Short mmCIF file of C-alpha atoms in Angstrom, two decimals:
data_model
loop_
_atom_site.label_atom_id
_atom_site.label_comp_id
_atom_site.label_asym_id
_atom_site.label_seq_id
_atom_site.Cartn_x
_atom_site.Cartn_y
_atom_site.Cartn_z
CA UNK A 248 0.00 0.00 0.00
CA UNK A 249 1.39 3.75 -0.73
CA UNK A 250 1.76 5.97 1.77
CA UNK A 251 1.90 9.59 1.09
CA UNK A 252 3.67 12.36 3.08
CA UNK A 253 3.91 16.08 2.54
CA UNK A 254 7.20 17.88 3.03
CA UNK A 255 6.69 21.14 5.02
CA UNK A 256 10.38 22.35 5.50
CA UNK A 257 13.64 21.61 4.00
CA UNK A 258 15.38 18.29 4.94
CA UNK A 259 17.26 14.85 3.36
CA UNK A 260 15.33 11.60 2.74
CA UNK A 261 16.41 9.39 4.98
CA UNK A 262 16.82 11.98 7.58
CA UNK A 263 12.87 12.95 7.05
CA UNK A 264 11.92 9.39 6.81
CA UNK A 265 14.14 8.57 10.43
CA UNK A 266 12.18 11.45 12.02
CA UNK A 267 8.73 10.89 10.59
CA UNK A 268 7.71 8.72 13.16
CA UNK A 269 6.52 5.59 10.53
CA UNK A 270 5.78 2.42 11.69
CA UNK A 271 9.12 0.93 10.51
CA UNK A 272 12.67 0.31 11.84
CA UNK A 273 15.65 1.87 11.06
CA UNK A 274 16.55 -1.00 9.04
CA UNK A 275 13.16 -1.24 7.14
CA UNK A 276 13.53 2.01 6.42
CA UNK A 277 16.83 1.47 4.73
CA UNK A 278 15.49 -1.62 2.55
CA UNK A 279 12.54 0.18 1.52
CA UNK A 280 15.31 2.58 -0.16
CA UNK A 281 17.14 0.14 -1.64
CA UNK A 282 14.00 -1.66 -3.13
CA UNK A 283 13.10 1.48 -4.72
CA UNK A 284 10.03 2.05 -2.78
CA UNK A 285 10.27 5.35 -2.22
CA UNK A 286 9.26 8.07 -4.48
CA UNK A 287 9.72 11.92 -4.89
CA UNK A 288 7.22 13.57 -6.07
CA UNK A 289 6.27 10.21 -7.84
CA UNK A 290 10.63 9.58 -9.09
CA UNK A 291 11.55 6.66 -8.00
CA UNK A 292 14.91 7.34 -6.24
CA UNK A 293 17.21 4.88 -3.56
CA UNK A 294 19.15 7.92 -2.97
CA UNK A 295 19.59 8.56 1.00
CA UNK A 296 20.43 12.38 0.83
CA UNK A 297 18.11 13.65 -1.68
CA UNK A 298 17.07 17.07 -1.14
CA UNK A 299 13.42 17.40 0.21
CA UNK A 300 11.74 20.74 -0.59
CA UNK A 301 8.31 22.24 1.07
CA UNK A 302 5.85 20.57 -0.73
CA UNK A 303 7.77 18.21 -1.94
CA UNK A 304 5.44 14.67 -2.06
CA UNK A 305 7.43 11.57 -0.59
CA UNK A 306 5.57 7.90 -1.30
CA UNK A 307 6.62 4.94 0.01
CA UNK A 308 5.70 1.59 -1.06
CA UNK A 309 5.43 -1.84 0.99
CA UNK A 310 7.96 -3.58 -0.34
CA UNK A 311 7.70 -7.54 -1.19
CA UNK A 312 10.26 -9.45 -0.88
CA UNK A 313 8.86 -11.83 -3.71
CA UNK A 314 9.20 -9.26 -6.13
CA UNK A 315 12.50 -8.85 -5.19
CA UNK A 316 14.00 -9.58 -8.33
CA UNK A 317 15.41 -8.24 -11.43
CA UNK A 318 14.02 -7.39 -14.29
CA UNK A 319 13.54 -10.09 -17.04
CA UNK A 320 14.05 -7.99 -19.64
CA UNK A 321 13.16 -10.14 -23.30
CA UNK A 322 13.66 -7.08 -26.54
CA UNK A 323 14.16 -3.43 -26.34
CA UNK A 324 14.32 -0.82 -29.02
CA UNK A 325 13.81 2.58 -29.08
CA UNK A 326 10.07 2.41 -29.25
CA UNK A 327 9.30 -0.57 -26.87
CA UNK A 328 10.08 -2.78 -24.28
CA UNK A 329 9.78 -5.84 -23.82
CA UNK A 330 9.44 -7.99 -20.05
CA UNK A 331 8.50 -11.45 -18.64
CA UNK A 332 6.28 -10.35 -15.81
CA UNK A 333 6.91 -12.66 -12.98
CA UNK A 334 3.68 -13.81 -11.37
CA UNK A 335 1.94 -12.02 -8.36
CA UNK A 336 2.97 -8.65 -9.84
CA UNK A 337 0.65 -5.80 -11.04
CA UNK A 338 0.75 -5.08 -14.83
CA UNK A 339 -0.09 -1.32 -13.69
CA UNK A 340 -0.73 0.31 -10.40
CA UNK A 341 -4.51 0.64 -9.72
CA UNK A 342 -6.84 2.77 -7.31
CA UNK A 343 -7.32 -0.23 -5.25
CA UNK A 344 -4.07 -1.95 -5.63
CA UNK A 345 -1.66 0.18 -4.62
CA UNK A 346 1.60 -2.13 -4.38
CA UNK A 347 4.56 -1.64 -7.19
CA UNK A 348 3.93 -3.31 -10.65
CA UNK A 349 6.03 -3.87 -13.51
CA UNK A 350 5.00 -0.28 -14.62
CA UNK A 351 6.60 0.95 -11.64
CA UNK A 352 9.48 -0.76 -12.45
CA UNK A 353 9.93 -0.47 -16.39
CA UNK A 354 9.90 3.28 -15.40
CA UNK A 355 12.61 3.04 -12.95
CA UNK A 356 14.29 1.05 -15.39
CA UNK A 357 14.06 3.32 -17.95
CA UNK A 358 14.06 6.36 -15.51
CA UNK A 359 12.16 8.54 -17.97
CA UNK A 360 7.85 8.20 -19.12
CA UNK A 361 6.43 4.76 -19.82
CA UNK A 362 3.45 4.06 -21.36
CA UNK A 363 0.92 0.84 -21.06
CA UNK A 364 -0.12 -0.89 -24.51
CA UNK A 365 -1.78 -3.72 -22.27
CA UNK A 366 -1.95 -5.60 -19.67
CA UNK A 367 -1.75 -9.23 -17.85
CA UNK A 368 -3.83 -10.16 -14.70
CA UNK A 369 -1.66 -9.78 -11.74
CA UNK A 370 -1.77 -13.77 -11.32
CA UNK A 371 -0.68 -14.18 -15.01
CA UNK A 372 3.11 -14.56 -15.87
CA UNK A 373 4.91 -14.28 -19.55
CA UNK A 374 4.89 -11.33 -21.94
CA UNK A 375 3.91 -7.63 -21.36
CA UNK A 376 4.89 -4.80 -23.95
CA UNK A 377 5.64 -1.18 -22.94
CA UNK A 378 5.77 1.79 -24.99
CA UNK A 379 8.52 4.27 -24.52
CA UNK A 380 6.81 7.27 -26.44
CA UNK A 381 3.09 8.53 -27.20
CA UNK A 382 3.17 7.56 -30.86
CA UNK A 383 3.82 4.09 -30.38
CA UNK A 384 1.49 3.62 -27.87
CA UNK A 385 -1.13 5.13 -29.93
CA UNK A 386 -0.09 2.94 -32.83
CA UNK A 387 -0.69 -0.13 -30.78
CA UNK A 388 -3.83 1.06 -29.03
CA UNK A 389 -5.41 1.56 -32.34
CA UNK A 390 -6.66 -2.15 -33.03
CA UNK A 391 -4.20 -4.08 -30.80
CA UNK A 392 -6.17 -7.38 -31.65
CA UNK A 393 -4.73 -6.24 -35.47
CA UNK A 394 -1.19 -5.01 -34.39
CA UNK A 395 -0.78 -8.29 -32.10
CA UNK A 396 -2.08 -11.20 -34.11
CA UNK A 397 -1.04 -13.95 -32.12
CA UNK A 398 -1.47 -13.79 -28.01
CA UNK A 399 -0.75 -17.29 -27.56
CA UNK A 400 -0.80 -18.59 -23.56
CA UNK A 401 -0.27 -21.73 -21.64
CA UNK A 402 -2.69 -22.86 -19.42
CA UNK A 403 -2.48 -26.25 -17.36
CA UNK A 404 -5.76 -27.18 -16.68
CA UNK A 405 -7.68 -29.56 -14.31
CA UNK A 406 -8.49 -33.09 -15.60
CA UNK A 407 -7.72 -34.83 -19.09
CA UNK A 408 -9.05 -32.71 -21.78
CA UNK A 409 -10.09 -34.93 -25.25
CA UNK A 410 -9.91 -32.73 -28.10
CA UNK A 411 -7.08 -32.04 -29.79
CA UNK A 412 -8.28 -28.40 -30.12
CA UNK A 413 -11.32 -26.50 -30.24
CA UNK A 414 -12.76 -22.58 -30.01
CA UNK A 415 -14.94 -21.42 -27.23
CA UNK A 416 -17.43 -18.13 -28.17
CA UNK A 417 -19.31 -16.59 -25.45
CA UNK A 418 -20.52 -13.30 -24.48
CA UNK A 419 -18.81 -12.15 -21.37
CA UNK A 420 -20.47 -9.75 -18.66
CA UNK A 421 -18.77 -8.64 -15.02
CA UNK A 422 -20.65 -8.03 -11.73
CA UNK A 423 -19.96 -5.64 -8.97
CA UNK A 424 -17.46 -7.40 -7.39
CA UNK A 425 -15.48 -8.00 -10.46
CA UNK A 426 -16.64 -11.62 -11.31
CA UNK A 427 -16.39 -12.19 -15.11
CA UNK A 428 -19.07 -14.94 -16.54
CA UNK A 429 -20.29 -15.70 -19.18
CA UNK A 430 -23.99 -15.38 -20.44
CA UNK A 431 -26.40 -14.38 -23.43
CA UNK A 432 -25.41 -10.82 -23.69
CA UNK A 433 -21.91 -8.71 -22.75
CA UNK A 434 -18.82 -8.80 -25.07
CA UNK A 435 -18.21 -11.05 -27.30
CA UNK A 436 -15.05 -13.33 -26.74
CA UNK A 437 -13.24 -15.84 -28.99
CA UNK A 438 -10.56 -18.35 -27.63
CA UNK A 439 -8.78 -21.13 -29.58
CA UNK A 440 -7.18 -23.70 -27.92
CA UNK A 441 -4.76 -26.72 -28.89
CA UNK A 442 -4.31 -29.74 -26.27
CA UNK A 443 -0.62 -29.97 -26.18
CA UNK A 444 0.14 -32.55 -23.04
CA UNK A 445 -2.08 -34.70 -21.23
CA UNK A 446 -2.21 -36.78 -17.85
CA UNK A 447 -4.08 -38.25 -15.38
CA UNK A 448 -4.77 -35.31 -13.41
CA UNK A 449 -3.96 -32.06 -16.20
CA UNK A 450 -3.77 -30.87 -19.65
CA UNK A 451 -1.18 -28.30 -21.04
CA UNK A 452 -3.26 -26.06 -23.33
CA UNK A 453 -1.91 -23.35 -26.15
CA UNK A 454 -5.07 -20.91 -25.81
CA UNK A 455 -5.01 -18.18 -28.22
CA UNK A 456 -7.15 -14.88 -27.98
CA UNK A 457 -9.00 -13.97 -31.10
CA UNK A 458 -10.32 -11.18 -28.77
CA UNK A 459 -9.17 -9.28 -25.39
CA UNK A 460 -11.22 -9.52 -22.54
CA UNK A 461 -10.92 -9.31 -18.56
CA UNK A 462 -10.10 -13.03 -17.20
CA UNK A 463 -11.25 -14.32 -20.47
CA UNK A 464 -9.12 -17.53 -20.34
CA UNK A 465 -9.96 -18.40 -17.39
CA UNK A 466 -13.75 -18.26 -17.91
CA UNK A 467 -13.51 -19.93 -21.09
CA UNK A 468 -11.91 -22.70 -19.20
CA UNK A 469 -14.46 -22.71 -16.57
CA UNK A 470 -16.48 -23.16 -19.07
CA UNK A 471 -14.94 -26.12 -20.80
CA UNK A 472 -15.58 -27.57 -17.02
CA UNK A 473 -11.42 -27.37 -17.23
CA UNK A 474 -11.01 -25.19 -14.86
CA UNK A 475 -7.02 -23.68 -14.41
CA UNK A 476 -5.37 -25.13 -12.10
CA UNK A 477 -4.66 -22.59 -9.16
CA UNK A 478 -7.88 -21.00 -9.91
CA UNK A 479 -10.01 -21.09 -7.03
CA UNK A 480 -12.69 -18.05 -7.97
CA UNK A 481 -13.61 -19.85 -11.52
CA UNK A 482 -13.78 -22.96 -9.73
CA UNK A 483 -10.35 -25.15 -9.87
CA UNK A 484 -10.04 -27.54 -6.89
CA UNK A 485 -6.51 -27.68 -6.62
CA UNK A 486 -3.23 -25.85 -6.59
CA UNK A 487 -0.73 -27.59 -6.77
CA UNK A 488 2.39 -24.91 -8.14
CA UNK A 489 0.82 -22.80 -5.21
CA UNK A 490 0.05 -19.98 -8.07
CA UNK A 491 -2.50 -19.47 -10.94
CA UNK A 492 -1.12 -22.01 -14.04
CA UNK A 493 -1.70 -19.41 -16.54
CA UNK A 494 1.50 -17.83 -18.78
CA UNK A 495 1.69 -15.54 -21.74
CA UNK A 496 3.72 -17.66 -23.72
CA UNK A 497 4.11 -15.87 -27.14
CA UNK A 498 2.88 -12.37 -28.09
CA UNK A 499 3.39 -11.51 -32.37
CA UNK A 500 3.03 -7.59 -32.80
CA UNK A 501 3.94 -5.42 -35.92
CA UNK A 502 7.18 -3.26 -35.88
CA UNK A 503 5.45 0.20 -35.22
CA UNK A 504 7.92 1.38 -37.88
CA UNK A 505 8.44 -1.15 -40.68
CA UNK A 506 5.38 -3.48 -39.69
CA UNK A 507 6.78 -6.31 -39.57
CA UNK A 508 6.06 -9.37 -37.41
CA UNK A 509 7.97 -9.91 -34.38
CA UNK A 510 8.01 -12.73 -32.39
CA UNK A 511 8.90 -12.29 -28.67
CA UNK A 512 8.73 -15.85 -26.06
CA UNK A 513 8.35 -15.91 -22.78
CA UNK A 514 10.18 -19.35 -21.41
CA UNK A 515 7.39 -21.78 -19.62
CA UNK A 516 8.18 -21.45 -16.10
CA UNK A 517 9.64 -24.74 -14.39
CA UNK A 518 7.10 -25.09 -12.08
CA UNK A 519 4.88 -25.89 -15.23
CA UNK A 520 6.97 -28.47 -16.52
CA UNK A 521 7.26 -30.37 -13.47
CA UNK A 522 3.33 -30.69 -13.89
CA UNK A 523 3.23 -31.92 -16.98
CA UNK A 524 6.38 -32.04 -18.63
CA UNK A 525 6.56 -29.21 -21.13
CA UNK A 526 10.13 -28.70 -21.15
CA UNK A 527 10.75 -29.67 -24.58
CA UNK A 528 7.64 -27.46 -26.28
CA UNK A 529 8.54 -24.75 -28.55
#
């Protein structure tokens, strides 16, 4: 959660954040610098002397220790970049989910604007684009579904799933509290799947989107009455990687310049494989 404090006279960081009387030690203090959870006027900074004006904004951040790692870092150019987003971390920040994301830190990373094309759900690993500029966000934003032909996933599933592939249509609606389902009217959504690896207990699916929509995967595996494993809200019964078995495996987008394919691949984490034994897919 981000907490926000107002500077009213002129001081250092860490000397401000010593005397501020938080509910933090001296030492968790110091890590939440290092971690770069601490923000002026929304800059990221691990500096312990920066200069703190009146007015100044100062934000810290609860840092995770889970998150605590570096950034997996798969293209960059001039125009975008390129991450595996670990699971349990934000795509963005949100009003109601105020912890770091990978937008927080792409921008560190960058240290200058960054700009969202899309997103992943915070339980979802694998591929998530960034724009560095305006224009090429706006290029992407303008039909993404066009610009990024293939959003391919892979989603272990519970029980042994028959076909070797199939498509699943719906129209997909959301309640109050955020509970995606699907029923005769809402947004239409289109997902393709291919059975890749089978056994007793799961199935290793390639799902690709033909459209876009909140937790669509998931639902359209609920659906199937295949629920993902790890998936306790669209009704999986067990969990056995201890995380939601869903990863954006491959993501093909147009060059914003040239517009040409590229292909960027996000590995399939190991925990997957030692489900179902997916280390030698490509």
């Amino acid at each position: 959660m981000k907490k926000e404090h107002i500077i009213k006279e002129r001081d250092t960081l860490l000397n401000y954040l010593l005397n501020a009387e938080l509910p933090y030690s001296k030492s968790k203090i110091r890590s939440l610098l290092k971690h770069h959870c601490v923000a002026i006027n929304g800059v990221t900074t691990t500096q312990f002397d920066a200069p703190l004006l009146p007015k100044d904004v100062v934000t810290l951040v609860e840092y995770n220790p889970k998150l605590d790692t570096p950034l997996n870092i798969i293209y960059e150019d001039k125009n975008i970049l390129v991450i595996n987003k670990p699971n349990a971390l934000l795509s963005v920040p949100t009003e109601n989910q105020k912890e770091i994301s990978a937008f927080d830190y792409v921008k560190d990373y960058l240290n200058h604007p960054v700009y969202v094309i899309h997103r992943l759900d915070k339980f979802t690993s694998g591929v998530l684009i960034f724009a560095k500029n305006v224009k090429t966000q706006a290029y992407y934003r303008d039909d993404w579904q066009k610009k990024a032909p293939d959003r391919s996933y892979i989603a272990i599933v519970e029980g042994k799933v028959t076909e070797k592939s199939g498509t699943i249509q719906s129209y997909l609606q959301e309640s109050k509290s955020l509970f995606v389902f699907s029923s005769d009217t809402g947004k239409e959504a289109i997902s393709h799947f291919e059975t890749i690896r089978t056994n007793d207990r799961y199935s290793a699916l390639l799902v690709s989107l033909e459209t876009g929509r909140r937790n669509q995967i998931r639902v359209h595996m609920a659906d199937l009455k295949h629920p993902i494993a790890g998936d306790s809200k669209y009704g999986a019964k067990t969990n056995p990687i201890k995380r939601l078995a869903l990863h954006a495996y491959r993501v093909k987008v147009k060059d914003p310049i040239n517009h040409k394919l590229m292909t960027f691949i996000a590995p399939i984490p190991q925990s997957f494989n030692q489900m179902i034994g997916l280390a030698d897919y490509r």
